[in-house]
mmCIF file of C-alpha atoms in Angstrom:
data_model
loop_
_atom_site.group_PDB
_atom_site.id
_atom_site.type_symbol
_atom_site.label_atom_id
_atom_site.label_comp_id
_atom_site.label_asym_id
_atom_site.label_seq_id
_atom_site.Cartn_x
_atom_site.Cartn_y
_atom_site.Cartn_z
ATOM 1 C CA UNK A 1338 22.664 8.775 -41.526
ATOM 2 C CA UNK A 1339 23.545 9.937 -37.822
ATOM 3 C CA UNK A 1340 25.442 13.252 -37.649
ATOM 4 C CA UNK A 1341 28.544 12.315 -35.608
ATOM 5 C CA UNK A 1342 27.605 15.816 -33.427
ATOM 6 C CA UNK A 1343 24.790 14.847 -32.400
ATOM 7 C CA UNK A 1344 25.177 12.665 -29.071
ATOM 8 C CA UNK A 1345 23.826 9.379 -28.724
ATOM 9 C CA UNK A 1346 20.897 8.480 -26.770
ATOM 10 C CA UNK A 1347 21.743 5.247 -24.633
ATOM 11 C CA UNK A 1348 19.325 2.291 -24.149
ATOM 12 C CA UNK A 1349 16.717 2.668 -21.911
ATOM 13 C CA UNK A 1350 17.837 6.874 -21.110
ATOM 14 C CA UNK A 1351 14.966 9.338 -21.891
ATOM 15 C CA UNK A 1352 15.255 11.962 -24.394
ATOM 16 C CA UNK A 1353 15.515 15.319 -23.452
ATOM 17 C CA UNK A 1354 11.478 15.636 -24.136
ATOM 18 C CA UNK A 1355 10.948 12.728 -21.541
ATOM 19 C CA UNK A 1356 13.196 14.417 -19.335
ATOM 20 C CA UNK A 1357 11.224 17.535 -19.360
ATOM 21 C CA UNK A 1358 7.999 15.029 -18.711
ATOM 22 C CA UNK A 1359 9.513 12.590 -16.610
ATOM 23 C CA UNK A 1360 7.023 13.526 -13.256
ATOM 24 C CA UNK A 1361 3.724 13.096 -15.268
ATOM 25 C CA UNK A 1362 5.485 9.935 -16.996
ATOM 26 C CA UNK A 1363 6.774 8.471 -13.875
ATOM 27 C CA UNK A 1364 3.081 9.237 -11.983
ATOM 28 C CA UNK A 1365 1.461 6.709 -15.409
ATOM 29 C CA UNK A 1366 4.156 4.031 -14.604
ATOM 30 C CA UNK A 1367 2.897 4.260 -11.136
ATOM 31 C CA UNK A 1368 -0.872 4.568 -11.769
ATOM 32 C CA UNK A 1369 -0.594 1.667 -14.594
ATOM 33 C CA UNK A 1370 1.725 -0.689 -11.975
ATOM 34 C CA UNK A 1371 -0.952 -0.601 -9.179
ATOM 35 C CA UNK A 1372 -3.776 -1.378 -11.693
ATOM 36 C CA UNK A 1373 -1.902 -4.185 -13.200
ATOM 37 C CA UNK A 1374 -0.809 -5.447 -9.771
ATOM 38 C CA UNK A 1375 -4.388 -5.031 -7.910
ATOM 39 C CA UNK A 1376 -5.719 -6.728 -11.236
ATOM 40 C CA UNK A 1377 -3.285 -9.695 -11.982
ATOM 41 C CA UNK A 1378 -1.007 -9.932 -8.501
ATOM 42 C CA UNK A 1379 2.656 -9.719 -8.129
ATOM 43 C CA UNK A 1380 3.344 -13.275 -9.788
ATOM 44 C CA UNK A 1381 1.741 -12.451 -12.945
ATOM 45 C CA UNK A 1382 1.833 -8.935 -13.453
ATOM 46 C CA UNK A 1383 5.620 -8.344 -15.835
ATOM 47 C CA UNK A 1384 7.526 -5.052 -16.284
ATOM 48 C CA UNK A 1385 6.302 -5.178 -19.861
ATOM 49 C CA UNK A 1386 2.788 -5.286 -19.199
ATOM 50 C CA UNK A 1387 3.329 -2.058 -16.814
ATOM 51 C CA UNK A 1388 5.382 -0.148 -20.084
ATOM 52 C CA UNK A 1389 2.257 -1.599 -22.667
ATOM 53 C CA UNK A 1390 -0.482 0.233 -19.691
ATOM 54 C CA UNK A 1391 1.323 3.136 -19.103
ATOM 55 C CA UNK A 1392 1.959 3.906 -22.982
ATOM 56 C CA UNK A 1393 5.774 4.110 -22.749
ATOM 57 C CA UNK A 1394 8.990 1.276 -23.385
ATOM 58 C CA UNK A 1395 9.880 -1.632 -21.154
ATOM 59 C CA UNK A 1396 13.281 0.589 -20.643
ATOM 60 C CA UNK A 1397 11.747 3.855 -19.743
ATOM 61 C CA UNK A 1398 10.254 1.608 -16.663
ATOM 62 C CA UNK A 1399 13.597 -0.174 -15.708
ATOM 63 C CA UNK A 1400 15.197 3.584 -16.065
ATOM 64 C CA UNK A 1401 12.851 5.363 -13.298
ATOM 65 C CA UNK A 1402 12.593 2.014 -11.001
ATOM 66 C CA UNK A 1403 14.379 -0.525 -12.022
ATOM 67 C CA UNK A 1404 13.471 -4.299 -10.806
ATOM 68 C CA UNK A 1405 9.445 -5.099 -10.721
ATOM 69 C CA UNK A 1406 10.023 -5.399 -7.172
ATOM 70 C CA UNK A 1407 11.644 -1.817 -6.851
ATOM 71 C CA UNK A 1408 8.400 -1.111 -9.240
ATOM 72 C CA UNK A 1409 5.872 -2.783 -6.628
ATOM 73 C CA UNK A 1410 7.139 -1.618 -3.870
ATOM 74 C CA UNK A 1411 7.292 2.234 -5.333
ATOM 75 C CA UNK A 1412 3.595 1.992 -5.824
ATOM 76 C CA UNK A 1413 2.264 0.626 -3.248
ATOM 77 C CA UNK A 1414 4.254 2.904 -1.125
ATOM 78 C CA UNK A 1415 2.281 5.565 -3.059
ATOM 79 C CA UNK A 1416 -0.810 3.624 -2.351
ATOM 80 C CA UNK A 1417 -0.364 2.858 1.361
ATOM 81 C CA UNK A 1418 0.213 6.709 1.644
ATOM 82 C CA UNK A 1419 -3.385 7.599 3.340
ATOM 83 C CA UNK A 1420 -2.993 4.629 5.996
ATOM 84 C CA UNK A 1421 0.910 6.446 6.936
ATOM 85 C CA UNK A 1422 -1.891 8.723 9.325
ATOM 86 C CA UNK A 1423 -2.635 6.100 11.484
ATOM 87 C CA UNK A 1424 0.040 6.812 13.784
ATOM 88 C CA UNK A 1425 -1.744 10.280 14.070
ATOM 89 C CA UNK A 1426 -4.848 8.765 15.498
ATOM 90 C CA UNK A 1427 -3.321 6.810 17.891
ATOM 91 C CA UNK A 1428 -1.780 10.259 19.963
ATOM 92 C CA UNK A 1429 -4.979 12.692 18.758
ATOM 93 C CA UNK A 1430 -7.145 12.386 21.948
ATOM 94 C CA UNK A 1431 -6.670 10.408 25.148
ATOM 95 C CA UNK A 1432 -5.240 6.340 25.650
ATOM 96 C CA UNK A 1433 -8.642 5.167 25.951
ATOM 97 C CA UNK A 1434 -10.193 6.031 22.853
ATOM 98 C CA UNK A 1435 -7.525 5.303 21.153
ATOM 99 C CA UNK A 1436 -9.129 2.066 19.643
ATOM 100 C CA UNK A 1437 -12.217 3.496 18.036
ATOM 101 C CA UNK A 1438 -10.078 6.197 16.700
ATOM 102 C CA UNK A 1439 -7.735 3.728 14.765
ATOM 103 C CA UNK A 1440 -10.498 1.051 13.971
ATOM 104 C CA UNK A 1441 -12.493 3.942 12.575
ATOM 105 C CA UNK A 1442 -9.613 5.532 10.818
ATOM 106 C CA UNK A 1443 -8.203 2.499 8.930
ATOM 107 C CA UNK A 1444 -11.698 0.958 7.790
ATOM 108 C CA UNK A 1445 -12.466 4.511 6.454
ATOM 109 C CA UNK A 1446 -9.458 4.127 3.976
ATOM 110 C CA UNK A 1447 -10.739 0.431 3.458
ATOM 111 C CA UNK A 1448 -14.728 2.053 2.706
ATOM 112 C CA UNK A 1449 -13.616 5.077 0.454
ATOM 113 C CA UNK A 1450 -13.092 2.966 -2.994
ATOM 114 C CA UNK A 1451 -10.365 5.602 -4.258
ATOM 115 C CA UNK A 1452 -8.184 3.951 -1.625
ATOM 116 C CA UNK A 1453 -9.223 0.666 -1.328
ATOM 117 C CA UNK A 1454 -8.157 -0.312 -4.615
ATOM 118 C CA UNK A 1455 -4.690 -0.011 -4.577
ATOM 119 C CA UNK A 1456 -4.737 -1.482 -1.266
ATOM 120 C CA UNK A 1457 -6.223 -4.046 -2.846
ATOM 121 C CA UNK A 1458 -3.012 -4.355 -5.472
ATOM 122 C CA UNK A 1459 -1.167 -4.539 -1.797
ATOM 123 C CA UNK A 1460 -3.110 -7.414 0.156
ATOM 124 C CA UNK A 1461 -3.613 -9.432 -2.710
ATOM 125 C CA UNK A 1462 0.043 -9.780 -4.006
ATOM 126 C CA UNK A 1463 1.503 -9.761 -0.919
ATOM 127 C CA UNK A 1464 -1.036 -12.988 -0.141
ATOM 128 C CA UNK A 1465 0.511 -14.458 -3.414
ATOM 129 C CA UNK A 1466 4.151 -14.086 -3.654
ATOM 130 C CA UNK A 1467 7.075 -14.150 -0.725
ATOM 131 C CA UNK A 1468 8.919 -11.100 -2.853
ATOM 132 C CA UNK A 1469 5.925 -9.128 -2.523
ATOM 133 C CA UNK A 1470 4.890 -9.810 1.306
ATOM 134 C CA UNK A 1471 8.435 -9.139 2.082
ATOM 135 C CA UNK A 1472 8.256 -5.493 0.561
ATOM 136 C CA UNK A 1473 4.775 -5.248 2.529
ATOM 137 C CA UNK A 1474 6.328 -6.182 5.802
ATOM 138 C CA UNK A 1475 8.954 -3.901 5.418
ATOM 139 C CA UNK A 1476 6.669 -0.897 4.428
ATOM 140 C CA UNK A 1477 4.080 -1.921 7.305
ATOM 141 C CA UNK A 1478 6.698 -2.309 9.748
ATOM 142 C CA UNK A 1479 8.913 0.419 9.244
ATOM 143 C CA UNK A 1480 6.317 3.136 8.326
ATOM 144 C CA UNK A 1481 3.128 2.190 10.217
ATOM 145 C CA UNK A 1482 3.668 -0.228 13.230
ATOM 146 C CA UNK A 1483 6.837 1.180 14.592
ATOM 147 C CA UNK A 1484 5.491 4.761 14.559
ATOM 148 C CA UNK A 1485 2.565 3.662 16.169
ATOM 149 C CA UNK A 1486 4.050 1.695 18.790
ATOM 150 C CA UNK A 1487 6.626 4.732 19.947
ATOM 151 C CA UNK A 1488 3.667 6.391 20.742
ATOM 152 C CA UNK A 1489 1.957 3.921 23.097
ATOM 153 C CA UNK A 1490 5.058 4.322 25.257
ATOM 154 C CA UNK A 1491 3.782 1.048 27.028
ATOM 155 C CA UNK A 1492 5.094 -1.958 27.931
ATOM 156 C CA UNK A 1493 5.691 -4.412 24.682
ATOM 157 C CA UNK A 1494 4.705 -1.647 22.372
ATOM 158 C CA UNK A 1495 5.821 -3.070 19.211
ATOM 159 C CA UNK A 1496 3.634 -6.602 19.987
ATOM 160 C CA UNK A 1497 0.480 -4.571 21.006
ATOM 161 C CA UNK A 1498 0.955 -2.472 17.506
ATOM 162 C CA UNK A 1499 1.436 -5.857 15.906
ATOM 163 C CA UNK A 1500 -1.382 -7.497 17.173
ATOM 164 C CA UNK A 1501 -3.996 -4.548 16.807
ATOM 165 C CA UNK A 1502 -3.070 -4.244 13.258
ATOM 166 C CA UNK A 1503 -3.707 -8.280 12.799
ATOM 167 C CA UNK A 1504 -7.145 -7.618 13.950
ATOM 168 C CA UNK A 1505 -7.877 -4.699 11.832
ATOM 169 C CA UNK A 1506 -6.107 -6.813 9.246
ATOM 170 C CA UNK A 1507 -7.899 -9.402 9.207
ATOM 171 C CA UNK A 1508 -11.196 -7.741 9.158
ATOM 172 C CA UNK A 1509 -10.020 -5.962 6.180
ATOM 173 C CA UNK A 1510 -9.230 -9.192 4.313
ATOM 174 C CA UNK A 1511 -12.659 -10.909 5.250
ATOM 175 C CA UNK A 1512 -14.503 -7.918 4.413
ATOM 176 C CA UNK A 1513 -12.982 -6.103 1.356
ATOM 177 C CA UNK A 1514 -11.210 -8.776 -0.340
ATOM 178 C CA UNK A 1515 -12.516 -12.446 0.596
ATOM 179 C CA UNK A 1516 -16.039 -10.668 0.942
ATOM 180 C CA UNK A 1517 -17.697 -13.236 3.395
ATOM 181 C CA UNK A 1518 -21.140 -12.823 4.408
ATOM 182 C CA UNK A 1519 -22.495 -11.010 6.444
ATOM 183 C CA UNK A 1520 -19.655 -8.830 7.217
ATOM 184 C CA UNK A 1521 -19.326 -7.736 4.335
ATOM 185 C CA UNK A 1522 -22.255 -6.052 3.826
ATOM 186 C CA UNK A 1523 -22.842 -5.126 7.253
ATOM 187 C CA UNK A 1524 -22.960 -1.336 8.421
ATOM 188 C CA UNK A 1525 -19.138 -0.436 9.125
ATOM 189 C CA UNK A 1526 -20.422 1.496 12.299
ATOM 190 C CA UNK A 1527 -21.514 -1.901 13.396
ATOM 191 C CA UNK A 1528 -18.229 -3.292 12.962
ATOM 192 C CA UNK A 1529 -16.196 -0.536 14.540
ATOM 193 C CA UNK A 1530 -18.525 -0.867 17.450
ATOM 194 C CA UNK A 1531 -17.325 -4.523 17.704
ATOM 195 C CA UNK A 1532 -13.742 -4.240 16.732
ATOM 196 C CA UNK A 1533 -13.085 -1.212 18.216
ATOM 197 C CA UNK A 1534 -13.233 -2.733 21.934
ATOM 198 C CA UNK A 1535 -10.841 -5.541 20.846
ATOM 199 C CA UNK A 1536 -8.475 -3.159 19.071
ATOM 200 C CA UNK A 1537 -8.309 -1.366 22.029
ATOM 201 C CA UNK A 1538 -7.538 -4.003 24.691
ATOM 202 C CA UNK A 1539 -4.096 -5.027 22.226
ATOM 203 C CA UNK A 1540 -3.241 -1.558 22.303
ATOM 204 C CA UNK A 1541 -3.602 -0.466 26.410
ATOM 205 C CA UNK A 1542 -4.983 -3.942 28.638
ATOM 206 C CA UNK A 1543 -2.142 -4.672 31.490
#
């Protein structure tokens, strides 16, 4: 029997022991939602299966999130974290380098497998599912090629941003997550030397 003193949890509410744990058991919703989203994709990866990987109640994930898109879109902005530097490589050093320094930059995230594989998670459920490509474009736009653009402080910023990122993009997919041969075994100084020049010409050509 309930003592009528003692206040009632509601549904979905932690306790005041998963209050006093909430960071570390917020940071396993997170880990477990990018692993379950980089393995299954946003169509087939539920709320549920997040809660069963992360050791915790369907509830306690709706509590700290709430929607799976609010979920997604609070991991992977954990995940796109390291590529949020880009912008720095674009003003660190003169105009004309400034291609090599981004093509080298964001293929580094792309080589070093602790950050490829939530990026992974990203590209492949954004590739999948509207709801998920519309929380990329948001994050990509708003974080990454806006910043990056109000530092070219060139004419059409914003559609030289836009279109260096497709190329950089787009090696990323064929490489890392399509995996055609040979570029995807080839040297990555190989391919920065060939990118790089093209990357460049979006960003500063007349």
């Amino acid at each position: 029997m309930t003592d009528a003193a003692t206040p009632r949890r509601g549904r979905g509410r932690p306790s005041r022991t998963q209050s006093e744990a909430a960071p570390a058991t917020r940071d396993r919703i997170l880990e477990a939602a990018r692993e379950e989203f980089s393995e299954r994709g946003y169509e087939k990866t539920s709320v549920r299966g997040i809660a069963k990987a992360a050791g915790v109640d369907s509830a306690l994930v709706h509590h700290y999130f709430g929607t799976k898109e609010q979920v997604f879109e609070a991991a992977i902005e954990v995940a796109f974290a390291p590529a949020l530097a880009a912008p720095a490589a674009v003003e660190d050093g003169p105009l004309d380098g400034v291609g090599e320094r981004l093509t080298r930059f964001l293929l580094g995230i792309w080589e070093n497998p602790t950050t490829r594989t939530p990026l992974l998670a990203i590209v492949r459920s954004a590739v999948n599912n509207e709801t998920a490509a519309a929380v990329f474009r948001r994050l990509v736009a708003a974080q990454l090629l806006r910043r990056i653009a109000g530092r070219l402080d060139l004419p059409d910023a914003e559609l030289r941003a836009e279109l260096a990122a497709a190329q950089l993009v787009g090696v990323a997919m064929l490489r890392y997550v399509i995996k055609i041969e040979p570029l995807a075994s080839a040297d990555v100084e190989r391919i920065v030397e060939r990118v790089a020049p093209v990357v460049q010409g979006h960003l500063t050509a007349p």
